Short mmCIF file of C-alpha atoms in Angstrom, two decimals:
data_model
loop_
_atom_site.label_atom_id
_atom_site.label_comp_id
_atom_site.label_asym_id
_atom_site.label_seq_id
_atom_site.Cartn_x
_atom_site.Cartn_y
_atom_site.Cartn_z
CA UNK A 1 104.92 92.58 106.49
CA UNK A 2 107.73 91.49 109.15
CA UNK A 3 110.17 90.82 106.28
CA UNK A 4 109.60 94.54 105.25
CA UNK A 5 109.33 95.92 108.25
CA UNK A 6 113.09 94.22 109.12
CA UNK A 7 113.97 95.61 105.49
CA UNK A 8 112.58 99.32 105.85
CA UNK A 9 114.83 99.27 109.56
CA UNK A 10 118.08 97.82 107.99
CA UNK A 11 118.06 99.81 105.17
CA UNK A 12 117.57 103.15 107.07
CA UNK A 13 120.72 102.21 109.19
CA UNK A 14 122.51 101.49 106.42
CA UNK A 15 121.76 103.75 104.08
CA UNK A 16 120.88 101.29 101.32
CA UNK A 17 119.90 103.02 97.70
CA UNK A 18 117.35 101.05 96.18
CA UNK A 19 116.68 97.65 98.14
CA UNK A 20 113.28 98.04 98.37
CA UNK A 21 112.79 98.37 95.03
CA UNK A 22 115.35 95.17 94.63
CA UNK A 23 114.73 92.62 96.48
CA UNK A 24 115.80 89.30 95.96
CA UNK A 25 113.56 85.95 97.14
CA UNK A 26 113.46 82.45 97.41
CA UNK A 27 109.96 80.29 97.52
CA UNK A 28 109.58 78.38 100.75
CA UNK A 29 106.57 76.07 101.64
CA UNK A 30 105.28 76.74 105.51
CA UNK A 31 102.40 74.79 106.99
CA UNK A 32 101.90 73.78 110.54
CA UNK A 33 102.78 70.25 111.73
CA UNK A 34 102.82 69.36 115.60
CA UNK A 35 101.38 72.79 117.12
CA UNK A 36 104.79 73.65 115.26
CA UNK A 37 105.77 75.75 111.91
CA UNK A 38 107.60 73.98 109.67
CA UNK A 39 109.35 75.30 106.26
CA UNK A 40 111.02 74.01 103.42
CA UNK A 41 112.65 75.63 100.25
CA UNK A 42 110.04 75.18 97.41
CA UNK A 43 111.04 73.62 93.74
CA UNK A 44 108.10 74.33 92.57
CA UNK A 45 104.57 76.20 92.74
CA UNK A 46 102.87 73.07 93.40
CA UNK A 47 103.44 71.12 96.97
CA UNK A 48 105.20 68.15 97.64
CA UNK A 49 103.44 64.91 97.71
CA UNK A 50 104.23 64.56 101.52
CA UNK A 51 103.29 67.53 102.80
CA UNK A 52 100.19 68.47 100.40
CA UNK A 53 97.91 67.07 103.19
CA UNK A 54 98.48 69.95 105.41
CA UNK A 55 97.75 72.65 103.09
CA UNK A 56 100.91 74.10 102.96
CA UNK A 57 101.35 78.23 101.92
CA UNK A 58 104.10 78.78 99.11
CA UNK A 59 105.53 82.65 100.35
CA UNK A 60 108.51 84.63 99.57
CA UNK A 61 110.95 84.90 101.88
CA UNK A 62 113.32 87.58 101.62
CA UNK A 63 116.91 87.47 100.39
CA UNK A 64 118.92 90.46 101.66
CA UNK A 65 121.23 90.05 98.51
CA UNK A 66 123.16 93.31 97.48
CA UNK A 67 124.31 95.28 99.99
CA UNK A 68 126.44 97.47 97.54
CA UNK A 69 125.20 100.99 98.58
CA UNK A 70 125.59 100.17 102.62
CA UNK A 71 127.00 102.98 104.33
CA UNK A 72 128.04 105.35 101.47
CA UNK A 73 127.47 108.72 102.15
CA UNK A 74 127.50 109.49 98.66
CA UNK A 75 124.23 107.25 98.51
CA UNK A 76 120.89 107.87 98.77
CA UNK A 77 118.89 106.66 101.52
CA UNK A 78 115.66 105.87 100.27
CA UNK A 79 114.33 104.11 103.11
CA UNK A 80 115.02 107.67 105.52
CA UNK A 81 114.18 109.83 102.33
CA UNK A 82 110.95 108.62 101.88
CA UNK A 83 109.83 108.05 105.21
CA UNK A 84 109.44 104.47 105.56
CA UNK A 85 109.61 104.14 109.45
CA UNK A 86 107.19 107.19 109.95
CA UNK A 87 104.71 104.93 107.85
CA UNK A 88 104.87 102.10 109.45
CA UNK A 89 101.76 100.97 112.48
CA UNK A 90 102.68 97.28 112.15
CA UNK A 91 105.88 96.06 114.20
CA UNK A 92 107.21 93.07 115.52
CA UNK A 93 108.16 94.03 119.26
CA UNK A 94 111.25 91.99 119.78
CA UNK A 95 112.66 94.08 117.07
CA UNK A 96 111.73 96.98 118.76
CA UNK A 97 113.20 96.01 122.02
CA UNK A 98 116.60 95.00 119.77
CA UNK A 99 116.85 98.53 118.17
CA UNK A 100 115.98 100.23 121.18
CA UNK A 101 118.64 98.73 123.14
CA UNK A 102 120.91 98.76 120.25
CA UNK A 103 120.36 103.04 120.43
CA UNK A 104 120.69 103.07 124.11
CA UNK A 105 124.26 101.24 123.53
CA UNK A 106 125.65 103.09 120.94
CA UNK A 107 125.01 106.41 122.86
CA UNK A 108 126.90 104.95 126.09
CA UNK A 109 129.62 104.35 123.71
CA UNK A 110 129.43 100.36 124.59
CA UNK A 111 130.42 96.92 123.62
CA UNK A 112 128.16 96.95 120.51
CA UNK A 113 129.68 100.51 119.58
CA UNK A 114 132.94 99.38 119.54
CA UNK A 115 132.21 96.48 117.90
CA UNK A 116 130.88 98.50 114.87
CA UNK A 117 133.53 100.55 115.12
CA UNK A 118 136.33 98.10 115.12
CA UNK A 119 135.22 95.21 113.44
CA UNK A 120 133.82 96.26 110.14
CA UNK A 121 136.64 98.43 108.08
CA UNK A 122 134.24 101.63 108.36
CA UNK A 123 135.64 104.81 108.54
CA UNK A 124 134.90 106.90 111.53
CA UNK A 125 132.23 108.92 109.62
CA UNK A 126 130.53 106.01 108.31
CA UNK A 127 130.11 104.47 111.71
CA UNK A 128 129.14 107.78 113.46
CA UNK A 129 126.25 108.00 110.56
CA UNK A 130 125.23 104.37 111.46
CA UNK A 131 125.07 105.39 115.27
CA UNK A 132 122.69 108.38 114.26
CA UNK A 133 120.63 107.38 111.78
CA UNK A 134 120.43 104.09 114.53
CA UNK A 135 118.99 106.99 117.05
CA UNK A 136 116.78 108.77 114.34
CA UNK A 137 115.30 105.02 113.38
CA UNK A 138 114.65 104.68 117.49
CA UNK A 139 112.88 108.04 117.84
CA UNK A 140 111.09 107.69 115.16
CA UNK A 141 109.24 104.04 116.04
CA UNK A 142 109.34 105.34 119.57
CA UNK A 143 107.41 109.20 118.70
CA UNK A 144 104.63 106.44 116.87
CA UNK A 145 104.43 103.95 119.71
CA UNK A 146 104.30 107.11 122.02
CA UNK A 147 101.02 107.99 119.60
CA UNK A 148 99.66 104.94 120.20
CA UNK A 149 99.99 104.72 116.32
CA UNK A 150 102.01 101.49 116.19
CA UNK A 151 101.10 98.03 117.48
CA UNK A 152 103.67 95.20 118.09
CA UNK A 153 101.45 92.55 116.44
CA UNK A 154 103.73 91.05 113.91
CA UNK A 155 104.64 87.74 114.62
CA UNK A 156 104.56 85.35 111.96
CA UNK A 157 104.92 82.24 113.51
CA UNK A 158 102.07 83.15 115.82
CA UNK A 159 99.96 83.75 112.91
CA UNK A 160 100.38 80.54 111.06
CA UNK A 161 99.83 78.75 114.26
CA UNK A 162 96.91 80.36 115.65
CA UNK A 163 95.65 82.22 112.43
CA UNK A 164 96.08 85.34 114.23
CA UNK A 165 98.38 87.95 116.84
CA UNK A 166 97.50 90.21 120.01
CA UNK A 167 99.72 93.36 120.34
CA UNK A 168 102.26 92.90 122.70
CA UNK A 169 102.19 95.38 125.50
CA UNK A 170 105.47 97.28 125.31
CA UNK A 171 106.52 100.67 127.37
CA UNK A 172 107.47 102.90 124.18
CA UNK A 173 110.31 104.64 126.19
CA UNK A 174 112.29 101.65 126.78
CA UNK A 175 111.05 99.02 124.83
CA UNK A 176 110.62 96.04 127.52
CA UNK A 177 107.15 94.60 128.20
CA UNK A 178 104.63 96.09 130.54
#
């Protein structure tokens, strides 16, 4: 759920045409070992000897992999056309705090502005279009966490370690911790 949350966000600011319906993967192992989550890139669908004691979990962790359609106004945006951030009630909060910040920036016009606007080769249309479908993604998580429709409860290495997450308590306006 985090890995699609992250996807559903990045491909509404970039305007990506069909990643969710495209994504790449690679098998990792992930079991707990010291209090700690450990991972390792998987060969197979069976565990390795050394680590088959601690009941490792084979998962698919995703591979952001073609990026062809990023930006392109004459794309489609399926992530913003079919309302992918409306949907979602599951979020990790440290995300949230991220892309609200990021929004706050790029309307001052600040350092990560510029950088998007300098650094990348994007024409002055393509950035503006990342800056506002950047505010659109931010209104749109923050109208649900103002609903009290989405909870900041994904964390994944919480989960594996303690088989399971509390919400984190985050003011929707600005996106820092209570």
């Amino acid at each position: 759920m985090q890995e699609i949350a992250e996807t559903a966000l990045l491909d509404y600011l970039f305007r990506q045409q069909d990643r969710i319906g495209n994504i790449d993967f690679e098998e990792t192992w992930h079991w707990v070992s010291a209090g700690g989550l450990e991972t390792r890139k998987a060969t197979s669908h069976t565990p390795p000897s050394d680590i088959a004691d601690a009941a490792p979990v084979l998962l698919r962790r995703t591979w952001l992999n073609d990026n062809d359609a990023g930006v392109r106004e004459t794309y489609t945006g399926f992530a913003e056309r079919t309302g992918m951030l409306d949907g979602l009630r599951h979020f990790n909060a440290g995300l949230y705090q991220r892309l609200q910040a990021l929004a706050r920036d790029f309307a001052a016009k600040g350092d990560l502005y510029r950088y998007l606007s300098d650094t990348f080769g994007l024409t002055s249309r393509q950035a503006e279009g990342v800056v506002q479908r950047t505010d659109k993604a931010a209104a749109i998580l923050r109208a649900s966490c103002e609903a009290g429709e989405l909870r900041f409860d994904l964390e994944p290495e919480a989960f594996f370690i303690q088989g399971e997450t509390e919400a984190a308590p985050i003011a929707c306006d600005t996106g820092l911790s209570r």
